PDB file of C-alpha atoms in Angstrom:
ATOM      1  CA  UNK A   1     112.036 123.227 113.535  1.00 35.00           C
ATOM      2  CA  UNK A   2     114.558 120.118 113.302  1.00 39.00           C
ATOM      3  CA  UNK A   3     117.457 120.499 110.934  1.00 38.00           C
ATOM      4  CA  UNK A   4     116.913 116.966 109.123  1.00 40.00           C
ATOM      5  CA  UNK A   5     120.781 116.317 109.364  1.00 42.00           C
ATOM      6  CA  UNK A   6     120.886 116.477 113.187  1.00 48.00           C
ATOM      7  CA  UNK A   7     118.633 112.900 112.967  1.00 50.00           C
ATOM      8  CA  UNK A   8     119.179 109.409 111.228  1.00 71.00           C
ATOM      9  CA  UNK A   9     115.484 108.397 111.973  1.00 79.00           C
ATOM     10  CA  UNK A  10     112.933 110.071 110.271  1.00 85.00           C
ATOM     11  CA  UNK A  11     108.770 110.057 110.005  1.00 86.00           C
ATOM     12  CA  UNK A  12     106.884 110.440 106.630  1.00 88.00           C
ATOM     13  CA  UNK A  13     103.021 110.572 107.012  1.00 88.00           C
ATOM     14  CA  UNK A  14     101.972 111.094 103.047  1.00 90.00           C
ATOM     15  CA  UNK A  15      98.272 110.883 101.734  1.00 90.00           C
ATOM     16  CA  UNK A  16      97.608 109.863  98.103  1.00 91.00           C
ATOM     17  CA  UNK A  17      97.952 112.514  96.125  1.00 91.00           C
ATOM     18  CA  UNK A  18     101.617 112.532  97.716  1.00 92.00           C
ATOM     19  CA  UNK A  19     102.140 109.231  97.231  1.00 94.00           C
ATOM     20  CA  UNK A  20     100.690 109.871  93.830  1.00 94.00           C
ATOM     21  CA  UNK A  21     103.419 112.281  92.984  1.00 94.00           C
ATOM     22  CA  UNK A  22     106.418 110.455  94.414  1.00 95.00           C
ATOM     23  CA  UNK A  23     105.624 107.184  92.282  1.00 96.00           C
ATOM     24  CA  UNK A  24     104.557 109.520  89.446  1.00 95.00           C
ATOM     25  CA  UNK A  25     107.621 111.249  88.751  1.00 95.00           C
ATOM     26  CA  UNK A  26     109.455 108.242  89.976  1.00 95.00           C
ATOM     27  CA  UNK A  27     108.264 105.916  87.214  1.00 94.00           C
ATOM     28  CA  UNK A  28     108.758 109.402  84.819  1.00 93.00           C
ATOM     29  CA  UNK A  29     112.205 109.189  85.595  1.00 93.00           C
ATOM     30  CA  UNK A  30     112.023 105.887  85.018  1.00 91.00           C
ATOM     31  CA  UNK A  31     110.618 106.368  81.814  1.00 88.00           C
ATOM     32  CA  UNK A  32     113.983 108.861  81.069  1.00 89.00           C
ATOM     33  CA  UNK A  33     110.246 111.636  80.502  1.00 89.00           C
ATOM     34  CA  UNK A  34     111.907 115.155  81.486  1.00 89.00           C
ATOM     35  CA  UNK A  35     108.322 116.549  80.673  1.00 92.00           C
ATOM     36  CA  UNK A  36     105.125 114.574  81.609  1.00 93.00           C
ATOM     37  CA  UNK A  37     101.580 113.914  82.175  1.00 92.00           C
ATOM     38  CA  UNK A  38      99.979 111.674  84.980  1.00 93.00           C
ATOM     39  CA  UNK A  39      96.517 109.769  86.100  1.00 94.00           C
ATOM     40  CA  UNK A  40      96.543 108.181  89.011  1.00 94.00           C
ATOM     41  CA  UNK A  41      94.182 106.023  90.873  1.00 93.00           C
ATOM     42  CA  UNK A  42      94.011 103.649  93.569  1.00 92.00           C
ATOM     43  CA  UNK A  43      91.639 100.440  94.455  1.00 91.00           C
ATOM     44  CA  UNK A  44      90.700  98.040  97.228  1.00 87.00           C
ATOM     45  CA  UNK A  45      92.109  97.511 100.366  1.00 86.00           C
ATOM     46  CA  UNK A  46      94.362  95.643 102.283  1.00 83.00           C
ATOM     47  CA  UNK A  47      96.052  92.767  99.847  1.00 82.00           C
ATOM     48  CA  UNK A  48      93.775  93.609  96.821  1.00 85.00           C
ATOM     49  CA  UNK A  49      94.982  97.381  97.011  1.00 90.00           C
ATOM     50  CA  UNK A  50      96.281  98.394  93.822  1.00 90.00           C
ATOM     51  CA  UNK A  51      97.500 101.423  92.234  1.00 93.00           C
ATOM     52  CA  UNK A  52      96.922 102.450  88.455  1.00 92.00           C
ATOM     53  CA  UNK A  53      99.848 104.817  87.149  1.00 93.00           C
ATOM     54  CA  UNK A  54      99.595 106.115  83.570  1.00 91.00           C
ATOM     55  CA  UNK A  55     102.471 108.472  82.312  1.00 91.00           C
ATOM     56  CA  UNK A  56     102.795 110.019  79.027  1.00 88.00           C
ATOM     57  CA  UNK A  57     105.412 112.005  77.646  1.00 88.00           C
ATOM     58  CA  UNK A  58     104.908 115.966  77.377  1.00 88.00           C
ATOM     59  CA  UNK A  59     101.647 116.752  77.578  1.00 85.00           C
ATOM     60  CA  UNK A  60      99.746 114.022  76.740  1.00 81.00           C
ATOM     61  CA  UNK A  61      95.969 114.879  77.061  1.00 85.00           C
ATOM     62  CA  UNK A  62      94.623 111.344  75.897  1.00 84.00           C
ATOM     63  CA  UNK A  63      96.335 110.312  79.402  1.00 88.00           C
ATOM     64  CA  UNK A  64      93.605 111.901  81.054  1.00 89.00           C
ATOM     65  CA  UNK A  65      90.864 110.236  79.266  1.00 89.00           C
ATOM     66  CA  UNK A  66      91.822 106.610  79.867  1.00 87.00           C
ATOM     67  CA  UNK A  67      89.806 104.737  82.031  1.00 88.00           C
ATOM     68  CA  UNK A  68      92.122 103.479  84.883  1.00 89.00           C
ATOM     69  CA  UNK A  69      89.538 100.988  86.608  1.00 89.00           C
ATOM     70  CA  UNK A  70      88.942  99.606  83.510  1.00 86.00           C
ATOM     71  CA  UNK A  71      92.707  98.915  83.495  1.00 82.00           C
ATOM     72  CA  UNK A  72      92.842  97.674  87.069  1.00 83.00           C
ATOM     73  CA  UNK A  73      90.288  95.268  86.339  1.00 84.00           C
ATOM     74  CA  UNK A  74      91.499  93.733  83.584  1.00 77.00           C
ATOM     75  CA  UNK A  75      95.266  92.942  84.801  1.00 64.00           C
ATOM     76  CA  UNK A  76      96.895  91.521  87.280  1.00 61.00           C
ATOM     77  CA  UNK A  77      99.369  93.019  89.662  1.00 56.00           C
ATOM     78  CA  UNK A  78     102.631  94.108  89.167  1.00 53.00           C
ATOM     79  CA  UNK A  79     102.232  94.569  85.521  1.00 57.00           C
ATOM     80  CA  UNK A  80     103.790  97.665  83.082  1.00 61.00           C
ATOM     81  CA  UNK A  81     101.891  97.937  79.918  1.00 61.00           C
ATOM     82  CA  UNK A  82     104.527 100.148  77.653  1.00 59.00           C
ATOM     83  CA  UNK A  83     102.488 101.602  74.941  1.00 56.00           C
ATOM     84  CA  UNK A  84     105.508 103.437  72.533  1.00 55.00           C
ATOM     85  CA  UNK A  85     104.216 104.101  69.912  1.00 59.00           C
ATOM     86  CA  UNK A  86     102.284 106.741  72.106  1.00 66.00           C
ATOM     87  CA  UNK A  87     105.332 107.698  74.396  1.00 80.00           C
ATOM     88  CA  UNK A  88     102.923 106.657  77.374  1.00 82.00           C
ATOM     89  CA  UNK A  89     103.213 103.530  79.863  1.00 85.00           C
ATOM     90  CA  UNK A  90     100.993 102.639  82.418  1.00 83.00           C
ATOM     91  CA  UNK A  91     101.723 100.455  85.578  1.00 89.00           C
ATOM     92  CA  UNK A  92      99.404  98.751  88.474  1.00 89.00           C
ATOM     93  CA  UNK A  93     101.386  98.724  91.184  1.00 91.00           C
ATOM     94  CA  UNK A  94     100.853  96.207  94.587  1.00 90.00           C
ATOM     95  CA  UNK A  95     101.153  98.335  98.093  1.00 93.00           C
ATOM     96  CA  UNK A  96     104.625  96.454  97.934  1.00 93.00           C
ATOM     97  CA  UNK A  97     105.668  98.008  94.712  1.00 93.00           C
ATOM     98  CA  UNK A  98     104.335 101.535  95.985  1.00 95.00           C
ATOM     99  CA  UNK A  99     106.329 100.637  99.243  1.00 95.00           C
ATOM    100  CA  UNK A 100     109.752  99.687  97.165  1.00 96.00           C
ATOM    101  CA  UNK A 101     109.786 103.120  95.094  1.00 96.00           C
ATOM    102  CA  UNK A 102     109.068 105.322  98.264  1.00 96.00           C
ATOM    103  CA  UNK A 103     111.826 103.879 100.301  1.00 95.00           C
ATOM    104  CA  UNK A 104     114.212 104.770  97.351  1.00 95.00           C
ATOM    105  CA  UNK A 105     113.291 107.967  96.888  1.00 94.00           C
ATOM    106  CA  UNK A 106     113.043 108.871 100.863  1.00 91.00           C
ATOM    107  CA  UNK A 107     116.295 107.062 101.735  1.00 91.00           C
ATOM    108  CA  UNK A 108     117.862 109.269  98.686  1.00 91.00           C
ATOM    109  CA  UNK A 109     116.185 112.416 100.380  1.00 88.00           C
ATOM    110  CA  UNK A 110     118.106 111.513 103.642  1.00 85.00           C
ATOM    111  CA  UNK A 111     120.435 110.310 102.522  1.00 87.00           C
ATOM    112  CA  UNK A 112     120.251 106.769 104.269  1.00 88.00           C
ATOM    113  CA  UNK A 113     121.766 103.610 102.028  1.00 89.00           C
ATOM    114  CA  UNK A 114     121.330 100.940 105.226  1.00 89.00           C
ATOM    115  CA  UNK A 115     118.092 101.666 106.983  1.00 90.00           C
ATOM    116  CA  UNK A 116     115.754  99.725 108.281  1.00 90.00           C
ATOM    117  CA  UNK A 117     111.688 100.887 107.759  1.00 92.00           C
ATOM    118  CA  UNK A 118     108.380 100.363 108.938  1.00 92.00           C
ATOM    119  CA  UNK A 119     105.301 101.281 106.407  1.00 94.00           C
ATOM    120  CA  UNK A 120     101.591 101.101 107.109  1.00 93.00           C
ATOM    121  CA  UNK A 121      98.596 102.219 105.803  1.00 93.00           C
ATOM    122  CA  UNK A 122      95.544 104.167 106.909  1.00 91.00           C
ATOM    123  CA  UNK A 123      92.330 104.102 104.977  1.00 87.00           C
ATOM    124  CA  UNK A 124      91.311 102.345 101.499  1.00 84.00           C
ATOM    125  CA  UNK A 125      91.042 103.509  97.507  1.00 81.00           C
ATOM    126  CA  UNK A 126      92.194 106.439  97.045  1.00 82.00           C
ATOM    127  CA  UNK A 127      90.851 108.004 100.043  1.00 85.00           C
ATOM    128  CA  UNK A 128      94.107 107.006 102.285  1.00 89.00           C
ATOM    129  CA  UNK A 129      97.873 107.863 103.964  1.00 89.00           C
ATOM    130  CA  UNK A 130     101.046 106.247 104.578  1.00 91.00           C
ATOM    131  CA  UNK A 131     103.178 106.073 107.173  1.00 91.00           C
ATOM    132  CA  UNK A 132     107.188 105.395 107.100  1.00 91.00           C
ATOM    133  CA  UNK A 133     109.050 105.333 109.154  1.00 89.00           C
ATOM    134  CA  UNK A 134     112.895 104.788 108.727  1.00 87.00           C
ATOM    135  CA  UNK A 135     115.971 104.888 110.721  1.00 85.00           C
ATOM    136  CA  UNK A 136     119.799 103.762 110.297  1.00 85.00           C
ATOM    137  CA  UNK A 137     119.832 100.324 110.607  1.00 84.00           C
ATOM    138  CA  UNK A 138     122.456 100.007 112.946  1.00 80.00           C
ATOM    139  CA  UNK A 139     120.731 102.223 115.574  1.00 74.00           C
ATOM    140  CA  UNK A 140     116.726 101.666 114.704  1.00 76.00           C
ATOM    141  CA  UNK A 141     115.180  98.692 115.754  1.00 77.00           C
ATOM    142  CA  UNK A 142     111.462  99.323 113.908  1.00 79.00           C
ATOM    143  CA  UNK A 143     109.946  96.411 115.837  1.00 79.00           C
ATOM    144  CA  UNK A 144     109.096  97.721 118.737  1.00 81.00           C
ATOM    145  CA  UNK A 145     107.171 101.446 117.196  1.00 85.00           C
ATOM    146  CA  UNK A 146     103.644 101.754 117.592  1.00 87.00           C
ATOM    147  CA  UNK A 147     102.458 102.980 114.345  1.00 89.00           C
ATOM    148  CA  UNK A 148      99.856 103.934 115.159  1.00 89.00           C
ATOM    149  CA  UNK A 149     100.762 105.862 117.998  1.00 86.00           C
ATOM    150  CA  UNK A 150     102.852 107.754 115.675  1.00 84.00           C
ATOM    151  CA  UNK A 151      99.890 108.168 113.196  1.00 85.00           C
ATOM    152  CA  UNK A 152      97.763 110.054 115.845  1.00 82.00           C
ATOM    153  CA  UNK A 153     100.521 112.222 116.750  1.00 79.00           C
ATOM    154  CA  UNK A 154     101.498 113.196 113.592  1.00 75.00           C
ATOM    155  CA  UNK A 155      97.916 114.851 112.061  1.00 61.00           C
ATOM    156  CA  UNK A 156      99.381 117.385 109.579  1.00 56.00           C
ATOM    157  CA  UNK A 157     101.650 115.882 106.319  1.00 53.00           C
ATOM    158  CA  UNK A 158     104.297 118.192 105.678  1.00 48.00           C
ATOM    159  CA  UNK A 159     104.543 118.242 109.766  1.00 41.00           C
ATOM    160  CA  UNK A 160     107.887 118.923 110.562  1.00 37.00           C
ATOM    161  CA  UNK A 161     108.756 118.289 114.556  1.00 40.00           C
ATOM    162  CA  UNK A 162     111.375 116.449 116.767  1.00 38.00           C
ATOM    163  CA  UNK A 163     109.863 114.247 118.119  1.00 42.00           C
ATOM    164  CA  UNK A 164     112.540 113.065 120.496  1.00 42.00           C
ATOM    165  CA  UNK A 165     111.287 111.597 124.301  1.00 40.00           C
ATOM    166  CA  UNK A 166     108.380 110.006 121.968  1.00 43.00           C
ATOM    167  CA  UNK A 167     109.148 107.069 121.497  1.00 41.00           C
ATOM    168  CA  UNK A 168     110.720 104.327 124.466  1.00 36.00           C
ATOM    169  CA  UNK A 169     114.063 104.225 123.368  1.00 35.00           C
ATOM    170  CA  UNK A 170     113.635 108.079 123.153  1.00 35.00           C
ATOM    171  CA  UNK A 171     115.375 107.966 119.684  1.00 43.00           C
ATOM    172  CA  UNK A 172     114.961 111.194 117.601  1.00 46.00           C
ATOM    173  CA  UNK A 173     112.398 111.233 114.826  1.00 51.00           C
ATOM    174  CA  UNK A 174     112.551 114.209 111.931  1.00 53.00           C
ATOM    175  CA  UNK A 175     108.801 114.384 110.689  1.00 53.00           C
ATOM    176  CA  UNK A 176     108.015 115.008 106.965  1.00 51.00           C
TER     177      UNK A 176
END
């Protein structure tokens, strides 16, 4: 098993309930929540994808009851609907926005400030994964991966391998 400090490039394959959890507790933090309730859901596909993230604070069982298509319907992208009163926001989020708050929280994880990144994803809805792929950027040139050559290779999330030789410039890879 690699030792994630022995690489600079790394490989994140996520599906949505993952991705659903990053942004999640990313926007909770956000938020300054220490305790909180999510919904998620996701719609579309390709530049119409969207994501619908409602957070309350504590446990907030009226999160669970809202109607998050309705909500995706009725606004446009990139929107945060801050509801106080009720300690609960909600946010529809472009793949762009999604992409944005995973490369901060990854690159924290690594502990990479100047990377560059590849993202891509797989599927539609909710029924989807992600795939990043991030390096230093003074030693990872993202043009030339084949993502999905990558994809196929890595099947499992959570799949931790070196993945060195794999790629043409035979750069090593730390899998997530």
């Amino acid at each position: 098993m690699s030792n994630i400090t022995e690489h600079k490039n790394y490989c994140f394959k996520y599906n949505s309930d993952d991705v659903s959890e990053i942004v999640s507790e990313y926007l909770a933090e956000s938020l300054k929540f220490e305790r909180f309730s999510t919904k998620t859901n996701s719609f579309g596909s390709g530049e119409n994808w969207s994501m619908i993230v409602a957070v309350g604070k504590d446990y907030d069982s009226e999160i669970f009851k809202l109607d998050l298509e309705s909500i995706n319907a009725a606004d446009e992208k990139n929107t945060v609907k801050s509801l106080n009163e009720k300690h609960r926001a909600y946010f529809k989020l472009s793949f762009d926005d999604v992409s944005e708050i995973l490369l901060k929280c990854l690159s924290k994880t690594v502990g990479l400030s100047d990377y560059s990144y590849k993202i891509k994803m797989y599927g539609e809805g909710y029924n989807y994964r992600m795939l990043i792929v991030m390096g230093e950027k003074s030693n990872f040139d993202v043009k030339t991966i084949n993502m999905d050559e990558i994809f196929e290779i890595v099947k499992y999330n959570g799949t931790h391998r070196d993945m060195e030789g794999f790629l043409e410039r035979e750069e090593n890879i730390t899998t997530f």
